Each structure stands twice: as C-alpha cells, then as structure tokens.
GROMACS .gro file of C-alpha atoms in nm:
model
  202
    1MET     CA    1   7.948  12.114   8.427
    2GLY     CA    2   7.718  12.165   8.133
    3LYS     CA    3   7.377  12.266   8.016
    4ALA     CA    4   7.126  12.070   7.807
    5LEU     CA    5   6.820  12.160   7.602
    6VAL     CA    6   6.551  11.902   7.663
    7VAL     CA    7   6.285  11.908   7.390
    8VAL     CA    8   5.990  11.707   7.513
    9ASP     CA    9   5.768  11.506   7.280
   10VAL     CA   10   5.747  11.735   6.973
   11GLN     CA   11   5.605  11.446   6.777
   12ASN     CA   12   5.355  11.439   6.495
   13ASP     CA   13   5.068  11.310   6.707
   14PHE     CA   14   5.109  11.599   6.953
   15VAL     CA   15   5.153  11.866   6.681
   16ASP     CA   16   4.880  11.784   6.432
   17GLY     CA   17   4.784  11.423   6.491
   18SER     CA   18   4.556  11.215   6.716
   19LEU     CA   19   4.637  11.411   7.034
   20ALA     CA   20   4.727  11.749   6.891
   21VAL     CA   21   4.808  12.024   7.147
   22PRO     CA   22   4.640  12.354   7.054
   23ASP     CA   23   4.899  12.570   6.863
   24GLY     CA   24   5.162  12.304   6.932
   25HIS     CA   25   5.322  12.366   6.590
   26VAL     CA   26   5.433  12.717   6.685
   27VAL     CA   27   5.706  12.590   6.922
   28VAL     CA   28   5.904  12.428   6.642
   29ALA     CA   29   6.058  12.738   6.483
   30GLY     CA   30   6.146  12.885   6.822
   31ILE     CA   31   6.322  12.568   6.935
   32ASN     CA   32   6.525  12.565   6.611
   33ARG     CA   33   6.625  12.933   6.658
   34LEU     CA   34   6.726  12.874   7.015
   35ARG     CA   35   6.946  12.578   6.955
   36GLU     CA   36   7.130  12.765   6.674
   37ARG     CA   37   7.182  13.072   6.897
   38ILE     CA   38   7.282  12.907   7.225
   39PRO     CA   39   7.571  12.661   7.240
   40PHE     CA   40   7.415  12.390   7.456
   41ASP     CA   41   7.645  12.111   7.558
   42LEU     CA   42   7.375  11.860   7.481
   43VAL     CA   43   7.038  11.859   7.303
   44VAL     CA   44   6.791  11.583   7.389
   45PHE     CA   45   6.462  11.503   7.217
   46THR     CA   46   6.230  11.287   7.421
   47LYS     CA   47   5.968  11.074   7.252
   48ASP     CA   48   5.661  10.895   7.373
   49TRP     CA   49   5.717  10.544   7.238
   50HIS     CA   50   5.413  10.334   7.325
   51PRO     CA   51   5.330   9.975   7.242
   52GLN     CA   52   4.990   9.931   7.075
   53ASP     CA   53   4.848   9.777   7.394
   54HIS     CA   54   4.954  10.068   7.620
   55CYS     CA   55   4.751  10.115   7.935
   56SER     CA   56   4.677  10.482   7.860
   57PHE     CA   57   4.487  10.415   7.538
   58ALA     CA   58   4.113  10.444   7.582
   59GLU     CA   59   4.038  10.183   7.317
   60ASN     CA   60   4.228   9.921   7.515
   61HIS     CA   61   3.981   9.964   7.800
   62LYS     CA   62   3.676  10.007   7.575
   63LYS     CA   63   3.630  10.351   7.726
   64ALA     CA   64   3.588  10.697   7.582
   65PRO     CA   65   3.896  10.913   7.524
   66PHE     CA   66   3.960  11.162   7.803
   67SER     CA   67   3.770  10.951   8.056
   68SER     CA   68   3.963  10.800   8.343
   69ILE     CA   69   4.008  10.483   8.541
   70VAL     CA   70   4.202  10.387   8.857
   71MET     CA   71   4.506  10.166   8.803
   72ASN     CA   72   4.709  10.053   9.102
   73ASP     CA   73   4.560  10.334   9.315
   74ILE     CA   74   4.650  10.601   9.057
   75THR     CA   75   4.397  10.778   8.841
   76GLN     CA   76   4.480  10.722   8.474
   77THR     CA   77   4.351  10.958   8.209
   78LEU     CA   78   4.265  10.759   7.899
   79TRP     CA   79   4.394  10.907   7.576
   80PRO     CA   80   4.337  10.850   7.206
   81VAL     CA   81   4.594  10.613   7.059
   82HIS     CA   82   4.909  10.814   7.007
   83CYS     CA   83   5.285  10.780   6.945
   84VAL     CA   84   5.275  10.409   6.875
   85GLN     CA   85   5.622  10.267   6.824
   86GLU     CA   86   5.748  10.294   6.463
   87SER     CA   87   5.436  10.492   6.354
   88HIS     CA   88   5.427  10.824   6.171
   89GLY     CA   89   5.263  10.979   6.473
   90ALA     CA   90   5.562  10.889   6.692
   91GLU     CA   91   5.812  11.058   6.464
   92LEU     CA   92   5.961  11.394   6.561
   93HIS     CA   93   5.804  11.678   6.361
   94LYS     CA   94   5.974  11.708   6.027
   95ASN     CA   95   6.061  12.074   6.072
   96LEU     CA   96   6.261  12.026   6.392
   97THR     CA   97   6.635  12.064   6.352
   98VAL     CA   98   6.784  11.739   6.474
   99LYS     CA   99   7.157  11.682   6.450
  100ASP     CA  100   7.371  11.368   6.453
  101GLN     CA  101   7.510  11.437   6.799
  102ASP     CA  102   7.169  11.487   6.957
  103ILE     CA  103   7.017  11.223   7.181
  104ILE     CA  104   6.677  11.072   7.120
  105PHE     CA  105   6.536  10.943   7.450
  106LEU     CA  106   6.238  10.706   7.442
  107LYS     CA  107   5.983  10.681   7.723
  108GLY     CA  108   5.653  10.511   7.783
  109GLU     CA  109   5.761  10.173   7.647
  110ASP     CA  110   5.616   9.978   7.940
  111LYS     CA  111   5.262   9.883   7.844
  112ASP     CA  112   5.153   9.880   8.207
  113ALA     CA  113   5.274  10.224   8.315
  114GLU     CA  114   5.203  10.583   8.218
  115CYS     CA  115   5.523  10.783   8.181
  116TYR     CA  116   5.476  11.154   8.127
  117SER     CA  117   5.821  11.236   8.265
  118ALA     CA  118   6.154  11.164   8.098
  119PHE     CA  119   6.288  11.067   8.442
  120GLU     CA  120   6.038  10.824   8.588
  121ASP     CA  121   5.696  10.666   8.531
  122VAL     CA  122   5.392  10.735   8.744
  123TYR     CA  123   5.490  10.457   8.986
  124GLY     CA  124   5.835  10.603   9.044
  125LYS     CA  125   6.034  10.360   8.829
  126LYS     CA  126   6.340  10.542   8.696
  127THR     CA  127   6.407  10.556   8.324
  128GLY     CA  128   6.784  10.610   8.351
  129PHE     CA  129   6.761  10.958   8.202
  130ALA     CA  130   6.918  11.131   8.504
  131ASP     CA  131   7.214  10.893   8.496
  132GLN     CA  132   7.269  10.964   8.123
  133LEU     CA  133   7.274  11.336   8.189
  134ARG     CA  134   7.517  11.305   8.481
  135GLU     CA  135   7.747  11.083   8.273
  136ARG     CA  136   7.771  11.374   8.028
  137LYS     CA  137   7.841  11.620   8.312
  138ILE     CA  138   7.510  11.802   8.265
  139ASP     CA  139   7.375  11.991   8.568
  140GLU     CA  140   7.148  12.255   8.409
  141LEU     CA  141   6.839  12.179   8.202
  142TYR     CA  142   6.625  12.395   7.978
  143VAL     CA  143   6.296  12.215   7.921
  144CYS     CA  144   6.047  12.293   7.644
  145GLY     CA  145   5.807  12.115   7.406
  146LEU     CA  146   5.469  11.944   7.448
  147ALA     CA  147   5.261  11.954   7.649
  148LEU     CA  148   5.316  12.207   7.929
  149ASP     CA  149   5.056  12.055   8.160
  150TYR     CA  150   5.166  11.693   8.121
  151CYS     CA  151   5.505  11.578   7.989
  152VAL     CA  152   5.687  11.910   8.012
  153LEU     CA  153   5.555  11.965   8.364
  154GLN     CA  154   5.648  11.623   8.492
  155THR     CA  155   5.990  11.624   8.325
  156ALA     CA  156   6.075  11.963   8.481
  157LEU     CA  157   5.945  11.860   8.828
  158HIS     CA  158   6.145  11.543   8.828
  159ALA     CA  159   6.452  11.728   8.702
  160ARG     CA  160   6.432  11.937   9.020
  161LYS     CA  161   6.373  11.620   9.221
  162GLU     CA  162   6.700  11.494   9.076
  163ASN     CA  163   6.869  11.819   9.178
  164PHE     CA  164   6.925  11.964   8.832
  165THR     CA  165   6.900  12.338   8.797
  166THR     CA  166   6.592  12.356   8.579
  167TYR     CA  167   6.436  12.617   8.354
  168CYS     CA  168   6.104  12.583   8.173
  169LEU     CA  169   6.106  12.787   7.853
  170PHE     CA  170   5.757  12.929   7.868
  171ASP     CA  171   5.742  13.060   7.514
  172LEU     CA  172   5.850  12.723   7.372
  173THR     CA  173   5.574  12.511   7.524
  174LYS     CA  174   5.201  12.481   7.486
  175GLY     CA  175   4.940  12.323   7.711
  176VAL     CA  176   4.647  12.095   7.647
  177ALA     CA  177   4.402  12.318   7.837
  178PRO     CA  178   4.413  12.662   8.006
  179ASN     CA  179   4.314  12.543   8.355
  180THR     CA  180   4.567  12.259   8.369
  181SER     CA  181   4.833  12.487   8.222
  182LEU     CA  182   4.780  12.740   8.497
  183GLU     CA  183   4.800  12.464   8.755
  184ALA     CA  184   5.123  12.347   8.590
  185VAL     CA  185   5.280  12.691   8.627
  186ASP     CA  186   5.193  12.692   8.996
  187GLN     CA  187   5.350  12.350   9.045
  188LEU     CA  188   5.663  12.452   8.857
  189LEU     CA  189   5.711  12.766   9.066
  190HIS     CA  190   5.647  12.576   9.385
  191ALA     CA  191   5.918  12.325   9.290
  192GLN     CA  192   6.163  12.612   9.217
  193VAL     CA  193   6.167  12.551   8.847
  194ARG     CA  194   6.268  12.880   8.687
  195LEU     CA  195   6.035  13.014   8.421
  196ALA     CA  196   6.223  13.180   8.134
  197ILE     CA  197   6.171  13.321   7.790
  198SER     CA  198   6.404  13.186   7.528
  199SER     CA  199   6.495  13.528   7.387
  200ASP     CA  200   6.631  13.625   7.727
  201LEU     CA  201   6.891  13.345   7.728
  202SER     CA  202   7.246  13.422   7.647
   0.00000   0.00000   0.00000
C-alpha cells in the first residue's frame, strides 16, 4: 500500500485574497521542501471550486460576511466570495510545486452544499475522493494546507472515518483563528489523527 500527501486548498484567495488565512503564505515553501524530500506515492492538491451562486457566500443571502444562517438544520457560516470557478482566486498559489503526475481534486461545486472536506459535504454526500485513493492503493495520508480549523480539519477527520491512517502536518497548516484552531487540534486527537512535524518524517 502507499502514502499520499494531501495539500488542502492552498489557493490564492486563502493565501492573500478575499479569505486570506493569517500567515497562510508560510506553508508554501515547507510543502515544496517536503514533497522533494519524501517520495510520496501520490500528491493531491484539493481546491475549493465554487459556483458564483454558492450557498456559503454572504452576498448571496444579503448578509454580512462571517454571520451565519441555518440551512437544512445545519448552521452555515457565511463567507466572503472566494474560490469561484475559473477565477484567479481559485488558482493554486503560484509558488507551489505542482507536477504533471499530481492530482487536482475539486470540491464545493454543488451550489447548495458547503464542502469543507475533500471526502464529503456537510450533509454527508460523498465526493468520491476515498474511492480514488483506494484505486491507487493509498492507505496513509499526510494532510496539510489551509485552513487548519476548517478544510484541513474536516479532511483529516473524514480520512479517519474512511479508515485511512492519517497524519496532520502541524507545521504546514495555519488556522483562521486561535480558538477554533485549538478546538481543531482537540478534535483531531480525539479522532486519532496523528499530529506530526514535517521535518520528523523520513
């Protein structure tokens, strides 16, 4: 079986755009160094890939960014417009090392569903990501990217739910806010996601 590096949503809007994660840019160089040093069997870059009328965009509800509403019994945080399909903000950061054999996995395409995780949306609808990994004989995931307290968290939690051995590379992720990042760490540990530092990998 094999191991995969899963780089979550290191896109322009999350690095220095409309929904920039504090210090998000600093993960880029470390991700590049890691992939050159460790012979992963697969490298995946996930991307938020939203239609303009996505349900998570505050302007589509005439609400303020970072407010919330309830949709289908789930509380939905409303975000600034971000990672719209085919936009500059949705592109991977220009300094990331992306190779021809890498996989780009798109998520959040359904306008009616939030999808922080690469594996499933907030209603539990599967994206097919787990099946793609299994087809490539991957059983061990190393998750990093943006943001720790949202898409990295949910991707790692659902990786465990799908019975992948899962590591979260703590030095290669940044969170939106300190309180939610601390909560994310607690959730990861409770789910038996292993926290690791990239320099310790061999």
